[in-house]
PDB file of C-alpha atoms in Angstrom:
ATOM      1  CA  UNK A   1      33.221  -7.140 -23.557  1.00 50.00           C
ATOM      2  CA  UNK A   2      35.207  -6.459 -20.443  1.00 56.00           C
ATOM      3  CA  UNK A   3      33.698  -8.105 -17.397  1.00 61.00           C
ATOM      4  CA  UNK A   4      33.853  -7.013 -13.771  1.00 61.00           C
ATOM      5  CA  UNK A   5      36.982  -7.790 -11.727  1.00 65.00           C
ATOM      6  CA  UNK A   6      37.146 -11.452 -10.756  1.00 67.00           C
ATOM      7  CA  UNK A   7      36.521 -10.637  -7.106  1.00 68.00           C
ATOM      8  CA  UNK A   8      33.167  -9.003  -7.937  1.00 81.00           C
ATOM      9  CA  UNK A   9      29.887 -10.393  -9.177  1.00 84.00           C
ATOM     10  CA  UNK A  10      27.370  -8.245 -11.034  1.00 86.00           C
ATOM     11  CA  UNK A  11      23.705  -9.135 -11.497  1.00 88.00           C
ATOM     12  CA  UNK A  12      21.576  -6.441 -13.062  1.00 90.00           C
ATOM     13  CA  UNK A  13      18.327  -5.509 -14.729  1.00 94.00           C
ATOM     14  CA  UNK A  14      16.658  -2.261 -15.677  1.00 96.00           C
ATOM     15  CA  UNK A  15      13.178  -1.232 -16.647  1.00 97.00           C
ATOM     16  CA  UNK A  16      10.228   1.120 -16.337  1.00 98.00           C
ATOM     17  CA  UNK A  17       7.726   0.972 -13.514  1.00 97.00           C
ATOM     18  CA  UNK A  18       4.098   2.031 -13.146  1.00 97.00           C
ATOM     19  CA  UNK A  19       3.349   2.762 -16.793  1.00 98.00           C
ATOM     20  CA  UNK A  20      -0.366   3.545 -16.748  1.00 98.00           C
ATOM     21  CA  UNK A  21      -2.351   2.721 -19.862  1.00 98.00           C
ATOM     22  CA  UNK A  22      -6.071   2.496 -20.599  1.00 98.00           C
ATOM     23  CA  UNK A  23      -7.548   0.673 -23.591  1.00 98.00           C
ATOM     24  CA  UNK A  24     -11.035   0.916 -25.106  1.00 98.00           C
ATOM     25  CA  UNK A  25     -12.382  -1.705 -27.481  1.00 98.00           C
ATOM     26  CA  UNK A  26     -15.430  -0.676 -29.527  1.00 97.00           C
ATOM     27  CA  UNK A  27     -17.523  -3.586 -30.712  1.00 95.00           C
ATOM     28  CA  UNK A  28     -19.458  -3.610 -33.982  1.00 95.00           C
ATOM     29  CA  UNK A  29     -22.655  -3.818 -31.916  1.00 95.00           C
ATOM     30  CA  UNK A  30     -21.906  -0.497 -30.193  1.00 96.00           C
ATOM     31  CA  UNK A  31     -20.808  -2.146 -26.950  1.00 97.00           C
ATOM     32  CA  UNK A  32     -17.545  -0.846 -25.502  1.00 98.00           C
ATOM     33  CA  UNK A  33     -15.067  -2.758 -23.339  1.00 97.00           C
ATOM     34  CA  UNK A  34     -12.474  -1.046 -21.163  1.00 98.00           C
ATOM     35  CA  UNK A  35      -9.312  -1.887 -19.245  1.00 98.00           C
ATOM     36  CA  UNK A  36      -6.844   0.163 -17.207  1.00 98.00           C
ATOM     37  CA  UNK A  37      -3.439  -1.275 -16.399  1.00 98.00           C
ATOM     38  CA  UNK A  38      -0.343  -0.296 -14.449  1.00 98.00           C
ATOM     39  CA  UNK A  39       2.558  -1.987 -16.241  1.00 98.00           C
ATOM     40  CA  UNK A  40       6.098  -2.541 -14.997  1.00 98.00           C
ATOM     41  CA  UNK A  41       8.816  -3.787 -17.350  1.00 98.00           C
ATOM     42  CA  UNK A  42      12.198  -5.159 -16.291  1.00 98.00           C
ATOM     43  CA  UNK A  43      14.764  -6.416 -18.799  1.00 97.00           C
ATOM     44  CA  UNK A  44      17.658  -8.764 -18.109  1.00 96.00           C
ATOM     45  CA  UNK A  45      20.186  -8.073 -20.825  1.00 95.00           C
ATOM     46  CA  UNK A  46      23.827  -8.208 -21.819  1.00 91.00           C
ATOM     47  CA  UNK A  47      24.698  -4.602 -21.017  1.00 90.00           C
ATOM     48  CA  UNK A  48      27.496  -4.989 -18.487  1.00 88.00           C
ATOM     49  CA  UNK A  49      29.605  -2.346 -20.289  1.00 90.00           C
ATOM     50  CA  UNK A  50      27.095   0.320 -19.253  1.00 92.00           C
ATOM     51  CA  UNK A  51      27.802  -0.451 -15.595  1.00 92.00           C
ATOM     52  CA  UNK A  52      31.529  -1.115 -15.814  1.00 91.00           C
ATOM     53  CA  UNK A  53      32.801   1.363 -18.399  1.00 91.00           C
ATOM     54  CA  UNK A  54      29.932   3.788 -19.041  1.00 94.00           C
ATOM     55  CA  UNK A  55      29.275   2.442 -22.545  1.00 92.00           C
ATOM     56  CA  UNK A  56      25.491   2.736 -23.096  1.00 95.00           C
ATOM     57  CA  UNK A  57      25.411   1.239 -26.587  1.00 94.00           C
ATOM     58  CA  UNK A  58      23.514  -1.863 -25.403  1.00 93.00           C
ATOM     59  CA  UNK A  59      21.019  -0.071 -23.132  1.00 95.00           C
ATOM     60  CA  UNK A  60      17.341  -0.005 -24.066  1.00 97.00           C
ATOM     61  CA  UNK A  61      16.129   3.341 -22.731  1.00 97.00           C
ATOM     62  CA  UNK A  62      13.386   3.035 -20.130  1.00 97.00           C
ATOM     63  CA  UNK A  63      11.482   5.781 -21.982  1.00 98.00           C
ATOM     64  CA  UNK A  64      11.473   3.465 -25.009  1.00 98.00           C
ATOM     65  CA  UNK A  65       9.982   0.731 -22.818  1.00 98.00           C
ATOM     66  CA  UNK A  66       7.208   3.126 -21.745  1.00 98.00           C
ATOM     67  CA  UNK A  67       6.419   4.013 -25.361  1.00 98.00           C
ATOM     68  CA  UNK A  68       6.421   0.329 -26.298  1.00 98.00           C
ATOM     69  CA  UNK A  69       3.659  -0.338 -23.764  1.00 98.00           C
ATOM     70  CA  UNK A  70       1.374   2.131 -25.564  1.00 98.00           C
ATOM     71  CA  UNK A  71       2.273   0.820 -29.020  1.00 98.00           C
ATOM     72  CA  UNK A  72       1.601  -2.780 -28.011  1.00 98.00           C
ATOM     73  CA  UNK A  73      -1.702  -1.776 -26.348  1.00 98.00           C
ATOM     74  CA  UNK A  74      -2.712  -0.257 -29.688  1.00 98.00           C
ATOM     75  CA  UNK A  75      -1.824  -3.523 -31.442  1.00 97.00           C
ATOM     76  CA  UNK A  76      -4.247  -5.470 -29.209  1.00 96.00           C
ATOM     77  CA  UNK A  77      -7.283  -5.026 -31.419  1.00 95.00           C
ATOM     78  CA  UNK A  78      -9.261  -7.697 -29.533  1.00 94.00           C
ATOM     79  CA  UNK A  79     -10.187  -7.695 -25.826  1.00 95.00           C
ATOM     80  CA  UNK A  80      -7.030  -8.811 -24.026  1.00 95.00           C
ATOM     81  CA  UNK A  81      -6.346 -10.149 -20.540  1.00 96.00           C
ATOM     82  CA  UNK A  82      -3.462  -8.852 -18.434  1.00 97.00           C
ATOM     83  CA  UNK A  83      -1.674 -12.169 -18.925  1.00 97.00           C
ATOM     84  CA  UNK A  84      -2.026 -12.033 -22.706  1.00 96.00           C
ATOM     85  CA  UNK A  85      -0.830  -8.440 -22.805  1.00 97.00           C
ATOM     86  CA  UNK A  86       2.158  -9.257 -20.595  1.00 97.00           C
ATOM     87  CA  UNK A  87       3.089 -12.156 -22.892  1.00 96.00           C
ATOM     88  CA  UNK A  88       2.722  -9.861 -25.924  1.00 96.00           C
ATOM     89  CA  UNK A  89       5.123  -7.367 -24.354  1.00 98.00           C
ATOM     90  CA  UNK A  90       7.599  -9.984 -23.187  1.00 97.00           C
ATOM     91  CA  UNK A  91       7.787 -11.645 -26.591  1.00 96.00           C
ATOM     92  CA  UNK A  92       8.516  -8.296 -28.198  1.00 97.00           C
ATOM     93  CA  UNK A  93      11.363  -7.353 -25.856  1.00 98.00           C
ATOM     94  CA  UNK A  94      13.064 -10.768 -26.022  1.00 97.00           C
ATOM     95  CA  UNK A  95      12.796 -11.089 -29.813  1.00 97.00           C
ATOM     96  CA  UNK A  96      13.358  -7.494 -30.941  1.00 97.00           C
ATOM     97  CA  UNK A  97      16.527  -6.809 -28.912  1.00 97.00           C
ATOM     98  CA  UNK A  98      19.370  -9.329 -29.382  1.00 96.00           C
ATOM     99  CA  UNK A  99      20.984  -8.403 -26.049  1.00 96.00           C
ATOM    100  CA  UNK A 100      17.813  -9.007 -23.987  1.00 97.00           C
ATOM    101  CA  UNK A 101      17.802 -12.508 -22.510  1.00 96.00           C
ATOM    102  CA  UNK A 102      14.625 -12.235 -20.427  1.00 97.00           C
ATOM    103  CA  UNK A 103      11.742  -9.853 -19.810  1.00 98.00           C
ATOM    104  CA  UNK A 104       9.789  -9.588 -16.554  1.00 98.00           C
ATOM    105  CA  UNK A 105       6.379  -7.986 -16.971  1.00 98.00           C
ATOM    106  CA  UNK A 106       4.159  -7.153 -14.000  1.00 98.00           C
ATOM    107  CA  UNK A 107       0.666  -5.732 -14.463  1.00 98.00           C
ATOM    108  CA  UNK A 108      -2.044  -4.657 -12.051  1.00 98.00           C
ATOM    109  CA  UNK A 109      -5.484  -4.174 -13.574  1.00 98.00           C
ATOM    110  CA  UNK A 110      -7.754  -1.519 -12.075  1.00 97.00           C
ATOM    111  CA  UNK A 111     -11.171  -3.086 -11.384  1.00 97.00           C
ATOM    112  CA  UNK A 112     -13.513  -1.186 -13.697  1.00 97.00           C
ATOM    113  CA  UNK A 113     -16.857  -2.992 -13.930  1.00 97.00           C
ATOM    114  CA  UNK A 114     -19.715  -2.434 -16.357  1.00 97.00           C
ATOM    115  CA  UNK A 115     -22.699  -0.692 -14.783  1.00 97.00           C
ATOM    116  CA  UNK A 116     -26.300  -1.811 -15.173  1.00 97.00           C
ATOM    117  CA  UNK A 117     -29.251   0.525 -15.679  1.00 97.00           C
ATOM    118  CA  UNK A 118     -32.721  -0.856 -14.994  1.00 96.00           C
ATOM    119  CA  UNK A 119     -31.150  -4.296 -14.815  1.00 95.00           C
ATOM    120  CA  UNK A 120     -29.500  -4.064 -18.246  1.00 97.00           C
ATOM    121  CA  UNK A 121     -25.748  -3.668 -19.021  1.00 96.00           C
ATOM    122  CA  UNK A 122     -24.786  -0.202 -20.186  1.00 97.00           C
ATOM    123  CA  UNK A 123     -22.979  -0.070 -23.536  1.00 97.00           C
ATOM    124  CA  UNK A 124     -20.204   2.281 -22.389  1.00 98.00           C
ATOM    125  CA  UNK A 125     -20.654   2.956 -18.651  1.00 98.00           C
ATOM    126  CA  UNK A 126     -18.308   1.601 -15.969  1.00 98.00           C
ATOM    127  CA  UNK A 127     -17.797   1.917 -12.201  1.00 98.00           C
ATOM    128  CA  UNK A 128     -14.756   1.204 -10.080  1.00 97.00           C
ATOM    129  CA  UNK A 129     -14.868  -2.098  -8.196  1.00 95.00           C
ATOM    130  CA  UNK A 130     -12.596  -3.368  -5.428  1.00 93.00           C
ATOM    131  CA  UNK A 131     -10.256  -6.321  -5.966  1.00 96.00           C
ATOM    132  CA  UNK A 132      -7.512  -6.098  -8.598  1.00 98.00           C
ATOM    133  CA  UNK A 133      -6.326  -8.691 -11.130  1.00 98.00           C
ATOM    134  CA  UNK A 134      -2.528  -9.036 -11.208  1.00 98.00           C
ATOM    135  CA  UNK A 135       0.041 -10.922 -13.205  1.00 98.00           C
ATOM    136  CA  UNK A 136       3.814 -11.427 -13.022  1.00 98.00           C
ATOM    137  CA  UNK A 137       5.291 -13.026 -16.139  1.00 98.00           C
ATOM    138  CA  UNK A 138       8.879 -13.862 -17.056  1.00 98.00           C
ATOM    139  CA  UNK A 139       9.677 -14.726 -20.682  1.00 97.00           C
ATOM    140  CA  UNK A 140      13.098 -15.977 -21.754  1.00 97.00           C
ATOM    141  CA  UNK A 141      14.618 -15.545 -25.183  1.00 95.00           C
ATOM    142  CA  UNK A 142      14.718 -19.313 -25.713  1.00 92.00           C
ATOM    143  CA  UNK A 143      10.934 -19.519 -25.170  1.00 90.00           C
ATOM    144  CA  UNK A 144      10.850 -20.432 -21.503  1.00 94.00           C
ATOM    145  CA  UNK A 145       7.947 -19.011 -19.550  1.00 96.00           C
ATOM    146  CA  UNK A 146       6.758 -18.458 -15.984  1.00 97.00           C
ATOM    147  CA  UNK A 147       3.269 -17.098 -15.287  1.00 97.00           C
ATOM    148  CA  UNK A 148       1.943 -16.085 -11.882  1.00 98.00           C
ATOM    149  CA  UNK A 149      -1.498 -14.499 -11.638  1.00 98.00           C
ATOM    150  CA  UNK A 150      -3.330 -13.187  -8.639  1.00 98.00           C
ATOM    151  CA  UNK A 151      -5.876 -11.087  -6.790  1.00 98.00           C
ATOM    152  CA  UNK A 152      -5.258  -8.099  -4.545  1.00 98.00           C
ATOM    153  CA  UNK A 153      -7.743  -6.425  -2.220  1.00 97.00           C
ATOM    154  CA  UNK A 154     -10.386  -9.187  -2.070  1.00 98.00           C
ATOM    155  CA  UNK A 155     -12.245  -8.061   1.080  1.00 97.00           C
ATOM    156  CA  UNK A 156     -14.347 -10.806   2.703  1.00 98.00           C
ATOM    157  CA  UNK A 157     -16.379 -10.792   5.913  1.00 98.00           C
ATOM    158  CA  UNK A 158     -18.829 -13.106   7.615  1.00 98.00           C
ATOM    159  CA  UNK A 159     -20.707 -12.208  10.787  1.00 97.00           C
ATOM    160  CA  UNK A 160     -20.816 -15.693  12.308  1.00 97.00           C
ATOM    161  CA  UNK A 161     -19.577 -19.272  11.860  1.00 97.00           C
ATOM    162  CA  UNK A 162     -16.092 -18.431  13.093  1.00 97.00           C
ATOM    163  CA  UNK A 163     -14.203 -19.105  16.305  1.00 97.00           C
ATOM    164  CA  UNK A 164     -10.748 -19.454  17.841  1.00 97.00           C
ATOM    165  CA  UNK A 165     -10.023 -21.964  20.594  1.00 97.00           C
ATOM    166  CA  UNK A 166      -7.252 -24.158  21.999  1.00 97.00           C
ATOM    167  CA  UNK A 167      -4.361 -21.806  21.218  1.00 98.00           C
ATOM    168  CA  UNK A 168      -1.239 -21.404  23.379  1.00 98.00           C
ATOM    169  CA  UNK A 169      -1.902 -19.641  26.673  1.00 97.00           C
ATOM    170  CA  UNK A 170       0.822 -18.122  28.854  1.00 97.00           C
ATOM    171  CA  UNK A 171       1.324 -15.224  31.245  1.00 98.00           C
ATOM    172  CA  UNK A 172       0.906 -12.720  28.414  1.00 98.00           C
ATOM    173  CA  UNK A 173      -2.339 -14.142  27.008  1.00 97.00           C
ATOM    174  CA  UNK A 174      -5.570 -12.231  27.678  1.00 95.00           C
ATOM    175  CA  UNK A 175      -7.502 -13.158  24.510  1.00 94.00           C
ATOM    176  CA  UNK A 176     -10.573 -15.214  25.469  1.00 94.00           C
ATOM    177  CA  UNK A 177     -11.482 -18.357  23.565  1.00 96.00           C
ATOM    178  CA  UNK A 178     -14.641 -18.180  21.482  1.00 95.00           C
ATOM    179  CA  UNK A 179     -16.808 -20.165  19.111  1.00 96.00           C
ATOM    180  CA  UNK A 180     -18.666 -17.066  17.928  1.00 95.00           C
ATOM    181  CA  UNK A 181     -16.911 -14.144  16.291  1.00 95.00           C
ATOM    182  CA  UNK A 182     -16.743 -12.113  13.109  1.00 95.00           C
ATOM    183  CA  UNK A 183     -14.215 -13.167  10.493  1.00 97.00           C
ATOM    184  CA  UNK A 184     -12.908 -10.463   8.176  1.00 97.00           C
ATOM    185  CA  UNK A 185      -9.887 -10.349   5.902  1.00 98.00           C
ATOM    186  CA  UNK A 186      -8.503  -8.786   2.752  1.00 97.00           C
ATOM    187  CA  UNK A 187      -7.153 -11.621   0.635  1.00 98.00           C
ATOM    188  CA  UNK A 188      -4.029 -11.329  -1.491  1.00 98.00           C
ATOM    189  CA  UNK A 189      -3.795 -14.462  -3.623  1.00 98.00           C
ATOM    190  CA  UNK A 190      -1.338 -15.602  -6.265  1.00 98.00           C
ATOM    191  CA  UNK A 191      -1.098 -18.815  -8.226  1.00 98.00           C
ATOM    192  CA  UNK A 192       1.578 -20.158 -10.560  1.00 97.00           C
ATOM    193  CA  UNK A 193       0.497 -21.840 -13.779  1.00 96.00           C
ATOM    194  CA  UNK A 194       2.203 -25.032 -14.886  1.00 94.00           C
ATOM    195  CA  UNK A 195       2.952 -23.630 -18.362  1.00 93.00           C
ATOM    196  CA  UNK A 196       6.734 -23.461 -18.748  1.00 93.00           C
ATOM    197  CA  UNK A 197       6.992 -22.514 -22.421  1.00 92.00           C
ATOM    198  CA  UNK A 198       5.144 -20.300 -24.866  1.00 88.00           C
ATOM    199  CA  UNK A 199       4.052 -23.373 -26.826  1.00 88.00           C
ATOM    200  CA  UNK A 200       2.011 -24.576 -23.831  1.00 89.00           C
ATOM    201  CA  UNK A 201      -0.247 -21.497 -23.707  1.00 88.00           C
ATOM    202  CA  UNK A 202      -3.870 -22.504 -24.433  1.00 81.00           C
ATOM    203  CA  UNK A 203      -5.162 -21.374 -27.798  1.00 78.00           C
ATOM    204  CA  UNK A 204      -8.517 -20.259 -26.428  1.00 76.00           C
ATOM    205  CA  UNK A 205      -8.704 -16.463 -26.538  1.00 65.00           C
ATOM    206  CA  UNK A 206      -9.163 -14.650 -23.235  1.00 66.00           C
ATOM    207  CA  UNK A 207      -8.712 -17.907 -21.265  1.00 89.00           C
ATOM    208  CA  UNK A 208      -6.776 -16.244 -18.437  1.00 94.00           C
ATOM    209  CA  UNK A 209      -9.609 -13.865 -17.572  1.00 94.00           C
ATOM    210  CA  UNK A 210     -12.010 -16.806 -17.344  1.00 94.00           C
ATOM    211  CA  UNK A 211      -9.571 -18.664 -15.078  1.00 95.00           C
ATOM    212  CA  UNK A 212      -9.083 -15.593 -12.882  1.00 97.00           C
ATOM    213  CA  UNK A 213     -12.843 -15.295 -12.360  1.00 96.00           C
ATOM    214  CA  UNK A 214     -13.162 -19.025 -11.646  1.00 97.00           C
ATOM    215  CA  UNK A 215     -10.297 -19.048  -9.118  1.00 98.00           C
ATOM    216  CA  UNK A 216     -11.816 -16.043  -7.362  1.00 98.00           C
ATOM    217  CA  UNK A 217     -15.176 -17.826  -7.203  1.00 98.00           C
ATOM    218  CA  UNK A 218     -13.600 -20.949  -5.661  1.00 98.00           C
ATOM    219  CA  UNK A 219     -11.801 -18.842  -3.040  1.00 98.00           C
ATOM    220  CA  UNK A 220     -14.952 -16.917  -2.134  1.00 98.00           C
ATOM    221  CA  UNK A 221     -17.236 -19.956  -2.106  1.00 98.00           C
ATOM    222  CA  UNK A 222     -14.838 -21.880   0.145  1.00 98.00           C
ATOM    223  CA  UNK A 223     -14.546 -18.950   2.561  1.00 98.00           C
ATOM    224  CA  UNK A 224     -18.312 -18.577   3.004  1.00 98.00           C
ATOM    225  CA  UNK A 225     -19.586 -22.142   2.549  1.00 98.00           C
ATOM    226  CA  UNK A 226     -23.150 -23.104   1.517  1.00 97.00           C
ATOM    227  CA  UNK A 227     -25.683 -20.326   1.020  1.00 95.00           C
ATOM    228  CA  UNK A 228     -27.747 -20.721   4.207  1.00 94.00           C
ATOM    229  CA  UNK A 229     -25.746 -22.729   6.721  1.00 95.00           C
ATOM    230  CA  UNK A 230     -22.255 -21.471   5.792  1.00 97.00           C
ATOM    231  CA  UNK A 231     -19.155 -23.304   6.998  1.00 98.00           C
ATOM    232  CA  UNK A 232     -17.473 -23.046  10.416  1.00 98.00           C
ATOM    233  CA  UNK A 233     -13.962 -21.593  10.560  1.00 98.00           C
ATOM    234  CA  UNK A 234     -11.883 -22.739  13.565  1.00 98.00           C
ATOM    235  CA  UNK A 235      -9.077 -20.342  12.541  1.00 98.00           C
ATOM    236  CA  UNK A 236      -7.954 -18.128   9.679  1.00 98.00           C
ATOM    237  CA  UNK A 237      -5.161 -20.657   9.147  1.00 98.00           C
ATOM    238  CA  UNK A 238      -7.578 -23.506   8.496  1.00 98.00           C
ATOM    239  CA  UNK A 239      -9.804 -21.410   6.239  1.00 98.00           C
ATOM    240  CA  UNK A 240      -6.758 -20.253   4.259  1.00 98.00           C
ATOM    241  CA  UNK A 241      -5.612 -23.833   3.745  1.00 98.00           C
ATOM    242  CA  UNK A 242      -9.044 -25.028   2.618  1.00 98.00           C
ATOM    243  CA  UNK A 243      -9.320 -22.153   0.137  1.00 98.00           C
ATOM    244  CA  UNK A 244      -5.942 -22.915  -1.448  1.00 98.00           C
ATOM    245  CA  UNK A 245      -6.610 -26.659  -1.434  1.00 98.00           C
ATOM    246  CA  UNK A 246      -9.915 -26.117  -3.259  1.00 98.00           C
ATOM    247  CA  UNK A 247      -8.141 -24.183  -6.029  1.00 98.00           C
ATOM    248  CA  UNK A 248      -5.525 -26.915  -6.507  1.00 98.00           C
ATOM    249  CA  UNK A 249      -8.206 -29.599  -6.600  1.00 97.00           C
ATOM    250  CA  UNK A 250     -10.269 -27.705  -9.153  1.00 97.00           C
ATOM    251  CA  UNK A 251      -7.559 -26.534 -11.564  1.00 96.00           C
ATOM    252  CA  UNK A 252      -4.924 -29.006 -12.725  1.00 95.00           C
ATOM    253  CA  UNK A 253      -2.837 -26.319 -14.457  1.00 94.00           C
ATOM    254  CA  UNK A 254      -2.151 -24.471 -11.187  1.00 96.00           C
ATOM    255  CA  UNK A 255       1.119 -25.553  -9.553  1.00 96.00           C
ATOM    256  CA  UNK A 256       0.825 -23.675  -6.265  1.00 97.00           C
ATOM    257  CA  UNK A 257      -1.310 -21.111  -4.471  1.00 98.00           C
ATOM    258  CA  UNK A 258      -0.033 -18.447  -2.088  1.00 98.00           C
ATOM    259  CA  UNK A 259      -2.521 -16.688   0.174  1.00 98.00           C
ATOM    260  CA  UNK A 260      -2.043 -13.755   2.529  1.00 98.00           C
ATOM    261  CA  UNK A 261      -5.043 -13.207   4.803  1.00 98.00           C
ATOM    262  CA  UNK A 262      -4.695 -10.596   7.541  1.00 97.00           C
ATOM    263  CA  UNK A 263      -7.136 -11.099  10.391  1.00 96.00           C
ATOM    264  CA  UNK A 264      -8.976  -7.766  10.433  1.00 96.00           C
ATOM    265  CA  UNK A 265     -10.479  -7.428  13.890  1.00 95.00           C
ATOM    266  CA  UNK A 266     -13.991  -6.457  14.910  1.00 94.00           C
ATOM    267  CA  UNK A 267     -13.791  -6.125  18.676  1.00 92.00           C
ATOM    268  CA  UNK A 268     -16.886  -6.720  20.843  1.00 91.00           C
ATOM    269  CA  UNK A 269     -18.114  -3.500  22.440  1.00 92.00           C
ATOM    270  CA  UNK A 270     -18.996  -3.675  26.154  1.00 89.00           C
ATOM    271  CA  UNK A 271     -19.499  -0.319  27.874  1.00 92.00           C
ATOM    272  CA  UNK A 272     -19.853   0.073  31.613  1.00 89.00           C
ATOM    273  CA  UNK A 273     -19.273   2.567  34.369  1.00 85.00           C
ATOM    274  CA  UNK A 274     -19.322   2.547  38.149  1.00 86.00           C
ATOM    275  CA  UNK A 275     -22.881   3.828  38.193  1.00 87.00           C
ATOM    276  CA  UNK A 276     -24.109   1.888  35.171  1.00 89.00           C
ATOM    277  CA  UNK A 277     -22.411  -1.520  34.775  1.00 84.00           C
ATOM    278  CA  UNK A 278     -24.196  -2.289  31.485  1.00 83.00           C
ATOM    279  CA  UNK A 279     -24.431   0.833  29.318  1.00 88.00           C
ATOM    280  CA  UNK A 280     -23.950  -1.477  26.327  1.00 89.00           C
ATOM    281  CA  UNK A 281     -23.942  -5.221  26.821  1.00 88.00           C
ATOM    282  CA  UNK A 282     -22.410  -7.158  23.945  1.00 88.00           C
ATOM    283  CA  UNK A 283     -24.675  -9.770  22.376  1.00 89.00           C
ATOM    284  CA  UNK A 284     -22.839 -10.492  19.106  1.00 89.00           C
ATOM    285  CA  UNK A 285     -24.198  -7.274  17.664  1.00 92.00           C
ATOM    286  CA  UNK A 286     -22.073  -4.142  18.296  1.00 92.00           C
ATOM    287  CA  UNK A 287     -18.376  -4.109  17.356  1.00 94.00           C
ATOM    288  CA  UNK A 288     -15.445  -1.735  17.123  1.00 94.00           C
ATOM    289  CA  UNK A 289     -13.860  -2.146  13.657  1.00 95.00           C
ATOM    290  CA  UNK A 290     -10.077  -1.863  13.669  1.00 93.00           C
ATOM    291  CA  UNK A 291      -7.390  -2.815  11.177  1.00 87.00           C
ATOM    292  CA  UNK A 292      -4.364  -1.811  13.273  1.00 92.00           C
ATOM    293  CA  UNK A 293      -2.878  -3.900  14.645  1.00 94.00           C
ATOM    294  CA  UNK A 294      -4.047  -6.977  12.775  1.00 93.00           C
ATOM    295  CA  UNK A 295      -3.038 -10.611  12.605  1.00 94.00           C
ATOM    296  CA  UNK A 296      -0.923 -11.688   9.635  1.00 96.00           C
ATOM    297  CA  UNK A 297      -1.509 -15.184   8.267  1.00 98.00           C
ATOM    298  CA  UNK A 298       0.007 -16.443   5.037  1.00 98.00           C
ATOM    299  CA  UNK A 299       1.006 -19.726   3.456  1.00 98.00           C
ATOM    300  CA  UNK A 300       1.936 -21.341   0.149  1.00 98.00           C
ATOM    301  CA  UNK A 301       0.304 -24.657  -0.760  1.00 98.00           C
ATOM    302  CA  UNK A 302       1.755 -26.591  -3.678  1.00 97.00           C
ATOM    303  CA  UNK A 303       1.384 -29.945  -5.354  1.00 91.00           C
ATOM    304  CA  UNK A 304       3.863 -32.680  -4.423  1.00 84.00           C
ATOM    305  CA  UNK A 305       6.785 -32.889  -6.835  1.00 71.00           C
ATOM    306  CA  UNK A 306       7.012 -36.209  -8.642  1.00 56.00           C
ATOM    307  CA  UNK A 307      10.276 -38.109  -8.048  1.00 54.00           C
ATOM    308  CA  UNK A 308      10.051 -39.865 -11.395  1.00 46.00           C
TER     309      UNK A 308
END
């Protein structure tokens, strides 16, 4: 195959984005399970001739990738996590097509939750929740693997036990220091698993969904603290660090955690006029919610790399 001129370097991939698929599993007991996914496929393959000389003989059509998503969803006869489905897709693309050297599969799961009627779970009724389960998986033809899972849209708020003091003050600073404020954020979290080959994937079915729920619980519990007394947050930065640290301490197969936690502001409302200096006097009770502008706080916390 003719390569690009020596003075040029070509790196390429192609795929299909936002393939929406829904899957229903009907249990023998009459109970249905449901999932809705948005799947993006990107293939790294030996198809340089398509770019350089217009020879498409090594191109896998993106429409074929879309159809493959539906076929593989049909093949998942048991309840399947987004991670398991992504691995299923990636293994197909890297084994079925000789020219494909790696497959990158990204999936966002829409948060459909089973409804309860009179305190009992409905057999086939669901409602839309809030936060979304995500995964980003790369599978290589030789069996190498990289799995990153995450949460999007995890909205958290506490009405007390938060403050912000001791920050840099200069001629542009008007923000007062406080030991009493609301703390609200919408967490985007991702964590990389330590599995680096297909052979390392746990044999337990549905294990990734269980881990996703457990990681989310650790993040939420660390944010809020004990049931009655809570836990004081001196800054979003400190709370973010403690949340990520708790995940790494709890789960040995997580290599790093990345958290993005915008500081969504609830501004104290004080209203006054010349004739009435205290129309509304703020007493930690009336706020103006605003998400623009908002603070942006993010960090990645990882385990130390062994030098051995």
